[in-house]
């Protein structure tokens, strides 16, 4: 997921919901010192654990909904790439709308939003709804092939703004 998402020209990269940091571990070796990278995690205990494991990563203990304000802490206009670990299929429609609106507000045209989702997501009403919202918000959306060795199997949606 991370390999397919980060481009060498990206200078601003954000991770949503890093949790235990499984994507962070893949992101860090792929970015250099000139890249602005930060993560947003809204669960307090999870954020503390994350910060202990990754003390050098800028982490905001906040909701992704606030990314437009969070971005003002950095001297940058837009985000090039967003890697999301959020459980979108567990969110109600209004929350999906608010999180996607905030995402579109900060992502530059041509920027990439990548989010993993479990195999069962297209079977769930909220998962189907999220897929339709991606089509509304992004100019191009594609799904990766299934990663069968993940438990449970998962795949990735890539949206290009
Ligand atoms: C599936 S888990 C994280 C997966 C992650 N890749 C890992 O290695 O643990 C989803 C994470 O998103 C966080 N989260 C959920 N809603 C959020 C929100 N609105 N803003 C920021 N983080 C959120 C949860 O607290 C949780 O840590």
JSON list of C-alpha atoms and ligand atoms in Angstrom, two decimals:
[
{"chain": "A", "resi": 1, "resn": "UNK", "atom": "CA", "xyz": [0.00, 0.00, 0.00]},
{"chain": "A", "resi": 2, "resn": "UNK", "atom": "CA", "xyz": [2.68, 2.47, 1.04]},
{"chain": "A", "resi": 3, "resn": "UNK", "atom": "CA", "xyz": [4.90, 1.63, -1.97]},
{"chain": "A", "resi": 4, "resn": "UNK", "atom": "CA", "xyz": [2.04, 2.28, -4.39]},
{"chain": "A", "resi": 5, "resn": "UNK", "atom": "CA", "xyz": [1.09, 5.57, -2.78]},
{"chain": "A", "resi": 6, "resn": "UNK", "atom": "CA", "xyz": [4.17, 7.66, -1.96]},
{"chain": "A", "resi": 7, "resn": "UNK", "atom": "CA", "xyz": [5.78, 9.31, -4.98]},
{"chain": "A", "resi": 8, "resn": "UNK", "atom": "CA", "xyz": [9.35, 10.65, -4.98]},
{"chain": "A", "resi": 9, "resn": "UNK", "atom": "CA", "xyz": [7.98, 14.16, -5.66]},
{"chain": "A", "resi": 10, "resn": "UNK", "atom": "CA", "xyz": [5.75, 14.15, -2.55]},
{"chain": "A", "resi": 11, "resn": "UNK", "atom": "CA", "xyz": [6.80, 16.70, 0.06]},
{"chain": "A", "resi": 12, "resn": "UNK", "atom": "CA", "xyz": [3.81, 16.56, 2.43]},
{"chain": "A", "resi": 13, "resn": "UNK", "atom": "CA", "xyz": [2.57, 13.17, 3.65]},
{"chain": "A", "resi": 14, "resn": "UNK", "atom": "CA", "xyz": [-0.04, 12.51, 6.34]},
{"chain": "A", "resi": 15, "resn": "UNK", "atom": "CA", "xyz": [-1.10, 9.28, 8.02]},
{"chain": "A", "resi": 16, "resn": "UNK", "atom": "CA", "xyz": [-4.63, 8.96, 9.42]},
{"chain": "A", "resi": 17, "resn": "UNK", "atom": "CA", "xyz": [-5.22, 6.71, 12.44]},
{"chain": "A", "resi": 18, "resn": "UNK", "atom": "CA", "xyz": [-1.70, 5.23, 12.77]},
{"chain": "A", "resi": 19, "resn": "UNK", "atom": "CA", "xyz": [-2.78, 2.99, 15.68]},
{"chain": "A", "resi": 20, "resn": "UNK", "atom": "CA", "xyz": [0.11, 0.64, 16.44]},
{"chain": "A", "resi": 21, "resn": "UNK", "atom": "CA", "xyz": [2.16, 2.05, 13.55]},
{"chain": "A", "resi": 22, "resn": "UNK", "atom": "CA", "xyz": [2.20, -0.80, 11.04]},
{"chain": "A", "resi": 23, "resn": "UNK", "atom": "CA", "xyz": [1.94, 1.65, 8.11]},
{"chain": "A", "resi": 24, "resn": "UNK", "atom": "CA", "xyz": [4.21, 4.19, 9.84]},
{"chain": "A", "resi": 25, "resn": "UNK", "atom": "CA", "xyz": [6.99, 1.58, 9.89]},
{"chain": "A", "resi": 26, "resn": "UNK", "atom": "CA", "xyz": [6.67, 1.30, 6.11]},
{"chain": "A", "resi": 27, "resn": "UNK", "atom": "CA", "xyz": [6.38, 5.04, 5.53]},
{"chain": "A", "resi": 28, "resn": "UNK", "atom": "CA", "xyz": [9.44, 6.18, 7.50]},
{"chain": "A", "resi": 29, "resn": "UNK", "atom": "CA", "xyz": [12.12, 4.47, 5.36]},
{"chain": "A", "resi": 30, "resn": "UNK", "atom": "CA", "xyz": [10.51, 5.98, 2.24]},
{"chain": "A", "resi": 31, "resn": "UNK", "atom": "CA", "xyz": [10.71, 9.63, 3.24]},
{"chain": "A", "resi": 32, "resn": "UNK", "atom": "CA", "xyz": [13.73, 11.90, 3.49]},
{"chain": "A", "resi": 33, "resn": "UNK", "atom": "CA", "xyz": [14.48, 14.87, 5.70]},
{"chain": "A", "resi": 34, "resn": "UNK", "atom": "CA", "xyz": [12.88, 17.34, 3.30]},
{"chain": "A", "resi": 35, "resn": "UNK", "atom": "CA", "xyz": [9.44, 15.75, 3.64]},
{"chain": "A", "resi": 36, "resn": "UNK", "atom": "CA", "xyz": [6.81, 17.05, 6.07]},
{"chain": "A", "resi": 37, "resn": "UNK", "atom": "CA", "xyz": [5.23, 13.98, 7.65]},
{"chain": "A", "resi": 38, "resn": "UNK", "atom": "CA", "xyz": [2.76, 13.85, 10.50]},
{"chain": "A", "resi": 39, "resn": "UNK", "atom": "CA", "xyz": [0.07, 11.52, 11.83]},
{"chain": "A", "resi": 40, "resn": "UNK", "atom": "CA", "xyz": [-3.34, 12.10, 13.43]},
{"chain": "A", "resi": 41, "resn": "UNK", "atom": "CA", "xyz": [-4.73, 9.67, 16.02]},
{"chain": "A", "resi": 42, "resn": "UNK", "atom": "CA", "xyz": [-7.79, 10.46, 18.11]},
{"chain": "A", "resi": 43, "resn": "UNK", "atom": "CA", "xyz": [-7.51, 7.68, 20.69]},
{"chain": "A", "resi": 44, "resn": "UNK", "atom": "CA", "xyz": [-5.55, 8.96, 23.72]},
{"chain": "A", "resi": 45, "resn": "UNK", "atom": "CA", "xyz": [-3.97, 5.70, 24.99]},
{"chain": "A", "resi": 46, "resn": "UNK", "atom": "CA", "xyz": [-3.20, 4.64, 21.41]},
{"chain": "A", "resi": 47, "resn": "UNK", "atom": "CA", "xyz": [-1.57, 8.01, 20.71]},
{"chain": "A", "resi": 48, "resn": "UNK", "atom": "CA", "xyz": [0.61, 7.68, 23.84]},
{"chain": "A", "resi": 49, "resn": "UNK", "atom": "CA", "xyz": [1.76, 4.19, 22.85]},
{"chain": "A", "resi": 50, "resn": "UNK", "atom": "CA", "xyz": [2.44, 5.39, 19.32]},
{"chain": "A", "resi": 51, "resn": "UNK", "atom": "CA", "xyz": [4.46, 8.38, 20.50]},
{"chain": "A", "resi": 52, "resn": "UNK", "atom": "CA", "xyz": [6.55, 6.15, 22.77]},
{"chain": "A", "resi": 53, "resn": "UNK", "atom": "CA", "xyz": [7.30, 3.85, 19.82]},
{"chain": "A", "resi": 54, "resn": "UNK", "atom": "CA", "xyz": [7.88, 6.68, 17.34]},
{"chain": "A", "resi": 55, "resn": "UNK", "atom": "CA", "xyz": [9.16, 9.67, 19.37]},
{"chain": "A", "resi": 56, "resn": "UNK", "atom": "CA", "xyz": [10.52, 11.40, 16.25]},
{"chain": "A", "resi": 57, "resn": "UNK", "atom": "CA", "xyz": [7.17, 11.40, 14.42]},
{"chain": "A", "resi": 58, "resn": "UNK", "atom": "CA", "xyz": [4.93, 14.45, 14.80]},
{"chain": "A", "resi": 59, "resn": "UNK", "atom": "CA", "xyz": [1.63, 13.08, 16.11]},
{"chain": "A", "resi": 60, "resn": "UNK", "atom": "CA", "xyz": [-1.54, 15.08, 16.70]},
{"chain": "A", "resi": 61, "resn": "UNK", "atom": "CA", "xyz": [-3.90, 13.56, 19.22]},
{"chain": "A", "resi": 62, "resn": "UNK", "atom": "CA", "xyz": [-6.95, 14.85, 17.43]},
{"chain": "A", "resi": 63, "resn": "UNK", "atom": "CA", "xyz": [-9.60, 13.83, 14.93]},
{"chain": "A", "resi": 64, "resn": "UNK", "atom": "CA", "xyz": [-8.87, 13.82, 11.23]},
{"chain": "A", "resi": 65, "resn": "UNK", "atom": "CA", "xyz": [-11.82, 16.17, 10.84]},
{"chain": "A", "resi": 66, "resn": "UNK", "atom": "CA", "xyz": [-9.50, 18.91, 12.08]},
{"chain": "A", "resi": 67, "resn": "UNK", "atom": "CA", "xyz": [-6.79, 18.39, 9.49]},
{"chain": "A", "resi": 68, "resn": "UNK", "atom": "CA", "xyz": [-7.40, 21.81, 7.83]},
{"chain": "A", "resi": 69, "resn": "UNK", "atom": "CA", "xyz": [-6.53, 23.49, 11.15]},
{"chain": "A", "resi": 70, "resn": "UNK", "atom": "CA", "xyz": [-3.71, 21.07, 11.95]},
{"chain": "A", "resi": 71, "resn": "UNK", "atom": "CA", "xyz": [-2.09, 21.81, 8.59]},
{"chain": "A", "resi": 72, "resn": "UNK", "atom": "CA", "xyz": [-1.81, 25.48, 9.61]},
{"chain": "A", "resi": 73, "resn": "UNK", "atom": "CA", "xyz": [0.90, 24.42, 12.10]},
{"chain": "A", "resi": 74, "resn": "UNK", "atom": "CA", "xyz": [3.09, 23.56, 9.12]},
{"chain": "A", "resi": 75, "resn": "UNK", "atom": "CA", "xyz": [4.36, 26.00, 6.53]},
{"chain": "A", "resi": 76, "resn": "UNK", "atom": "CA", "xyz": [2.67, 24.18, 3.65]},
{"chain": "A", "resi": 77, "resn": "UNK", "atom": "CA", "xyz": [-0.41, 24.83, 1.53]},
{"chain": "A", "resi": 78, "resn": "UNK", "atom": "CA", "xyz": [-1.54, 21.32, 0.64]},
{"chain": "A", "resi": 79, "resn": "UNK", "atom": "CA", "xyz": [-0.96, 17.63, 1.30]},
{"chain": "A", "resi": 80, "resn": "UNK", "atom": "CA", "xyz": [0.43, 15.43, -1.51]},
{"chain": "A", "resi": 81, "resn": "UNK", "atom": "CA", "xyz": [-0.43, 12.05, -0.09]},
{"chain": "A", "resi": 82, "resn": "UNK", "atom": "CA", "xyz": [-2.67, 10.67, 2.65]},
{"chain": "A", "resi": 83, "resn": "UNK", "atom": "CA", "xyz": [-2.37, 7.11, 3.95]},
{"chain": "A", "resi": 84, "resn": "UNK", "atom": "CA", "xyz": [-5.40, 6.13, 6.00]},
{"chain": "A", "resi": 85, "resn": "UNK", "atom": "CA", "xyz": [-5.86, 3.37, 8.55]},
{"chain": "A", "resi": 86, "resn": "UNK", "atom": "CA", "xyz": [-9.30, 4.64, 9.59]},
{"chain": "A", "resi": 87, "resn": "UNK", "atom": "CA", "xyz": [-12.13, 2.08, 9.81]},
{"chain": "A", "resi": 88, "resn": "UNK", "atom": "CA", "xyz": [-14.37, 3.89, 7.30]},
{"chain": "A", "resi": 89, "resn": "UNK", "atom": "CA", "xyz": [-16.92, 1.07, 7.08]},
{"chain": "A", "resi": 90, "resn": "UNK", "atom": "CA", "xyz": [-17.61, 1.53, 10.82]},
{"chain": "A", "resi": 91, "resn": "UNK", "atom": "CA", "xyz": [-18.47, 5.22, 10.44]},
{"chain": "A", "resi": 92, "resn": "UNK", "atom": "CA", "xyz": [-21.96, 6.62, 9.93]},
{"chain": "A", "resi": 93, "resn": "UNK", "atom": "CA", "xyz": [-22.73, 8.59, 6.79]},
{"chain": "A", "resi": 94, "resn": "UNK", "atom": "CA", "xyz": [-22.36, 12.04, 8.38]},
{"chain": "A", "resi": 95, "resn": "UNK", "atom": "CA", "xyz": [-18.95, 11.22, 9.85]},
{"chain": "A", "resi": 96, "resn": "UNK", "atom": "CA", "xyz": [-17.77, 9.79, 6.52]},
{"chain": "A", "resi": 97, "resn": "UNK", "atom": "CA", "xyz": [-18.90, 13.04, 4.86]},
{"chain": "A", "resi": 98, "resn": "UNK", "atom": "CA", "xyz": [-17.12, 15.28, 7.36]},
{"chain": "A", "resi": 99, "resn": "UNK", "atom": "CA", "xyz": [-13.87, 13.29, 7.22]},
{"chain": "A", "resi": 100, "resn": "UNK", "atom": "CA", "xyz": [-13.89, 13.16, 3.41]},
{"chain": "A", "resi": 101, "resn": "UNK", "atom": "CA", "xyz": [-14.69, 16.89, 3.14]},
{"chain": "A", "resi": 102, "resn": "UNK", "atom": "CA", "xyz": [-11.72, 17.71, 5.39]},
{"chain": "A", "resi": 103, "resn": "UNK", "atom": "CA", "xyz": [-9.53, 15.37, 3.31]},
{"chain": "A", "resi": 104, "resn": "UNK", "atom": "CA", "xyz": [-10.51, 16.98, 0.01]},
{"chain": "A", "resi": 105, "resn": "UNK", "atom": "CA", "xyz": [-9.96, 20.43, 1.49]},
{"chain": "A", "resi": 106, "resn": "UNK", "atom": "CA", "xyz": [-6.27, 19.75, 2.21]},
{"chain": "A", "resi": 107, "resn": "UNK", "atom": "CA", "xyz": [-5.32, 17.34, -0.59]},
{"chain": "A", "resi": 108, "resn": "UNK", "atom": "CA", "xyz": [-3.82, 19.05, -3.63]},
{"chain": "A", "resi": 109, "resn": "UNK", "atom": "CA", "xyz": [-5.29, 18.39, -7.09]},
{"chain": "A", "resi": 110, "resn": "UNK", "atom": "CA", "xyz": [-3.64, 15.17, -8.30]},
{"chain": "A", "resi": 111, "resn": "UNK", "atom": "CA", "xyz": [-2.86, 14.18, -4.70]},
{"chain": "A", "resi": 112, "resn": "UNK", "atom": "CA", "xyz": [-3.42, 10.58, -3.63]},
{"chain": "A", "resi": 113, "resn": "UNK", "atom": "CA", "xyz": [-5.60, 9.25, -0.81]},
{"chain": "A", "resi": 114, "resn": "UNK", "atom": "CA", "xyz": [-5.07, 5.57, 0.02]},
{"chain": "A", "resi": 115, "resn": "UNK", "atom": "CA", "xyz": [-7.08, 3.62, 2.55]},
{"chain": "A", "resi": 116, "resn": "UNK", "atom": "CA", "xyz": [-7.03, -0.07, 3.36]},
{"chain": "A", "resi": 117, "resn": "UNK", "atom": "CA", "xyz": [-10.28, -1.90, 3.92]},
{"chain": "A", "resi": 118, "resn": "UNK", "atom": "CA", "xyz": [-11.19, -5.44, 4.87]},
{"chain": "A", "resi": 119, "resn": "UNK", "atom": "CA", "xyz": [-12.63, -8.05, 2.52]},
{"chain": "A", "resi": 120, "resn": "UNK", "atom": "CA", "xyz": [-16.10, -7.79, 4.04]},
{"chain": "A", "resi": 121, "resn": "UNK", "atom": "CA", "xyz": [-16.36, -4.02, 3.58]},
{"chain": "A", "resi": 122, "resn": "UNK", "atom": "CA", "xyz": [-18.15, -4.12, 0.16]},
{"chain": "A", "resi": 123, "resn": "UNK", "atom": "CA", "xyz": [-20.78, -6.36, 1.79]},
{"chain": "A", "resi": 124, "resn": "UNK", "atom": "CA", "xyz": [-21.59, -3.87, 4.55]},
{"chain": "A", "resi": 125, "resn": "UNK", "atom": "CA", "xyz": [-23.99, -0.98, 3.88]},
{"chain": "A", "resi": 126, "resn": "UNK", "atom": "CA", "xyz": [-21.52, 1.54, 5.36]},
{"chain": "A", "resi": 127, "resn": "UNK", "atom": "CA", "xyz": [-18.69, 0.06, 3.25]},
{"chain": "A", "resi": 128, "resn": "UNK", "atom": "CA", "xyz": [-20.76, 0.30, 0.06]},
{"chain": "A", "resi": 129, "resn": "UNK", "atom": "CA", "xyz": [-21.75, 3.85, 0.96]},
{"chain": "A", "resi": 130, "resn": "UNK", "atom": "CA", "xyz": [-18.11, 4.79, 1.54]},
{"chain": "A", "resi": 131, "resn": "UNK", "atom": "CA", "xyz": [-17.13, 3.39, -1.89]},
{"chain": "A", "resi": 132, "resn": "UNK", "atom": "CA", "xyz": [-19.83, 5.55, -3.55]},
{"chain": "A", "resi": 133, "resn": "UNK", "atom": "CA", "xyz": [-18.64, 8.63, -1.66]},
{"chain": "A", "resi": 134, "resn": "UNK", "atom": "CA", "xyz": [-15.10, 8.03, -2.91]},
{"chain": "A", "resi": 135, "resn": "UNK", "atom": "CA", "xyz": [-16.44, 8.23, -6.48]},
{"chain": "A", "resi": 136, "resn": "UNK", "atom": "CA", "xyz": [-18.14, 11.53, -5.67]},
{"chain": "A", "resi": 137, "resn": "UNK", "atom": "CA", "xyz": [-15.09, 13.12, -4.02]},
{"chain": "A", "resi": 138, "resn": "UNK", "atom": "CA", "xyz": [-12.22, 11.89, -6.19]},
{"chain": "A", "resi": 139, "resn": "UNK", "atom": "CA", "xyz": [-11.66, 12.24, -9.93]},
{"chain": "A", "resi": 140, "resn": "UNK", "atom": "CA", "xyz": [-10.36, 8.67, -10.15]},
{"chain": "A", "resi": 141, "resn": "UNK", "atom": "CA", "xyz": [-10.78, 5.71, -7.77]},
{"chain": "A", "resi": 142, "resn": "UNK", "atom": "CA", "xyz": [-9.31, 2.24, -8.06]},
{"chain": "A", "resi": 143, "resn": "UNK", "atom": "CA", "xyz": [-9.18, -0.80, -5.80]},
{"chain": "A", "resi": 144, "resn": "UNK", "atom": "CA", "xyz": [-6.09, -2.98, -5.40]},
{"chain": "A", "resi": 145, "resn": "UNK", "atom": "CA", "xyz": [-6.21, -6.74, -5.63]},
{"chain": "A", "resi": 146, "resn": "UNK", "atom": "CA", "xyz": [-7.00, -8.63, -2.42]},
{"chain": "A", "resi": 147, "resn": "UNK", "atom": "CA", "xyz": [-4.11, -9.20, 0.00]},
{"chain": "A", "resi": 148, "resn": "UNK", "atom": "CA", "xyz": [-5.00, -12.75, 1.02]},
{"chain": "A", "resi": 149, "resn": "UNK", "atom": "CA", "xyz": [-2.18, -13.17, 3.54]},
{"chain": "A", "resi": 150, "resn": "UNK", "atom": "CA", "xyz": [-3.57, -10.31, 5.67]},
{"chain": "A", "resi": 151, "resn": "UNK", "atom": "CA", "xyz": [-5.86, -11.47, 8.49]},
{"chain": "A", "resi": 152, "resn": "UNK", "atom": "CA", "xyz": [-8.62, -10.79, 7.64]},
{"chain": "A", "resi": 153, "resn": "UNK", "atom": "CA", "xyz": [-7.83, -10.35, 3.93]},
{"chain": "A", "resi": 154, "resn": "UNK", "atom": "CA", "xyz": [-7.81, -6.69, 2.93]},
{"chain": "A", "resi": 155, "resn": "UNK", "atom": "CA", "xyz": [-7.44, -4.43, -0.07]},
{"chain": "A", "resi": 156, "resn": "UNK", "atom": "CA", "xyz": [-6.73, -0.77, -0.73]},
{"chain": "A", "resi": 157, "resn": "UNK", "atom": "CA", "xyz": [-8.79, 1.99, -2.33]},
{"chain": "A", "resi": 158, "resn": "UNK", "atom": "CA", "xyz": [-6.71, 4.65, -4.07]},
{"chain": "A", "resi": 159, "resn": "UNK", "atom": "CA", "xyz": [-8.42, 7.98, -4.78]},
{"chain": "A", "resi": 160, "resn": "UNK", "atom": "CA", "xyz": [-6.82, 10.70, -6.92]},
{"chain": "A", "resi": 161, "resn": "UNK", "atom": "CA", "xyz": [-8.11, 14.17, -6.23]},
{"chain": "B", "resi": 1, "resn": "LIG", "atom": "C1", "xyz": [-7.68, -0.01, 12.24]},
{"chain": "B", "resi": 1, "resn": "LIG", "atom": "S1", "xyz": [-6.91, 1.02, 13.43]},
{"chain": "B", "resi": 1, "resn": "LIG", "atom": "C2", "xyz": [-5.28, 1.39, 12.92]},
{"chain": "B", "resi": 1, "resn": "LIG", "atom": "C3", "xyz": [-4.56, 0.53, 11.95]},
{"chain": "B", "resi": 1, "resn": "LIG", "atom": "C4", "xyz": [-3.08, 0.84, 11.92]},
{"chain": "B", "resi": 1, "resn": "LIG", "atom": "N1", "xyz": [-2.59, 0.71, 10.57]},
{"chain": "B", "resi": 1, "resn": "LIG", "atom": "C5", "xyz": [-2.27, -0.01, 12.90]},
{"chain": "B", "resi": 1, "resn": "LIG", "atom": "O1", "xyz": [-1.19, -0.47, 12.56]},
{"chain": "B", "resi": 1, "resn": "LIG", "atom": "O2", "xyz": [-2.71, -0.22, 14.04]},
{"chain": "B", "resi": 1, "resn": "LIG", "atom": "C6", "xyz": [-7.70, 2.58, 13.17]},
{"chain": "B", "resi": 1, "resn": "LIG", "atom": "C7", "xyz": [-7.16, 3.72, 13.99]},
{"chain": "B", "resi": 1, "resn": "LIG", "atom": "O3", "xyz": [-7.84, 4.92, 13.60]},
{"chain": "B", "resi": 1, "resn": "LIG", "atom": "C8", "xyz": [-8.06, 5.69, 14.77]},
{"chain": "B", "resi": 1, "resn": "LIG", "atom": "N2", "xyz": [-9.17, 6.63, 14.48]},
{"chain": "B", "resi": 1, "resn": "LIG", "atom": "C9", "xyz": [-10.49, 6.33, 14.33]},
{"chain": "B", "resi": 1, "resn": "LIG", "atom": "N3", "xyz": [-11.20, 7.43, 14.04]},
{"chain": "B", "resi": 1, "resn": "LIG", "atom": "C10", "xyz": [-10.30, 8.46, 13.96]},
{"chain": "B", "resi": 1, "resn": "LIG", "atom": "C11", "xyz": [-10.43, 9.84, 13.69]},
{"chain": "B", "resi": 1, "resn": "LIG", "atom": "N4", "xyz": [-11.63, 10.40, 13.41]},
{"chain": "B", "resi": 1, "resn": "LIG", "atom": "N5", "xyz": [-9.32, 10.61, 13.70]},
{"chain": "B", "resi": 1, "resn": "LIG", "atom": "C12", "xyz": [-8.09, 10.05, 13.98]},
{"chain": "B", "resi": 1, "resn": "LIG", "atom": "N6", "xyz": [-7.92, 8.73, 14.25]},
{"chain": "B", "resi": 1, "resn": "LIG", "atom": "C13", "xyz": [-9.01, 7.95, 14.24]},
{"chain": "B", "resi": 1, "resn": "LIG", "atom": "C14", "xyz": [-8.37, 4.65, 15.83]},
{"chain": "B", "resi": 1, "resn": "LIG", "atom": "O4", "xyz": [-8.19, 5.17, 17.13]},
{"chain": "B", "resi": 1, "resn": "LIG", "atom": "C15", "xyz": [-7.37, 3.56, 15.48]},
{"chain": "B", "resi": 1, "resn": "LIG", "atom": "O5", "xyz": [-6.14, 3.72, 16.16]}
]
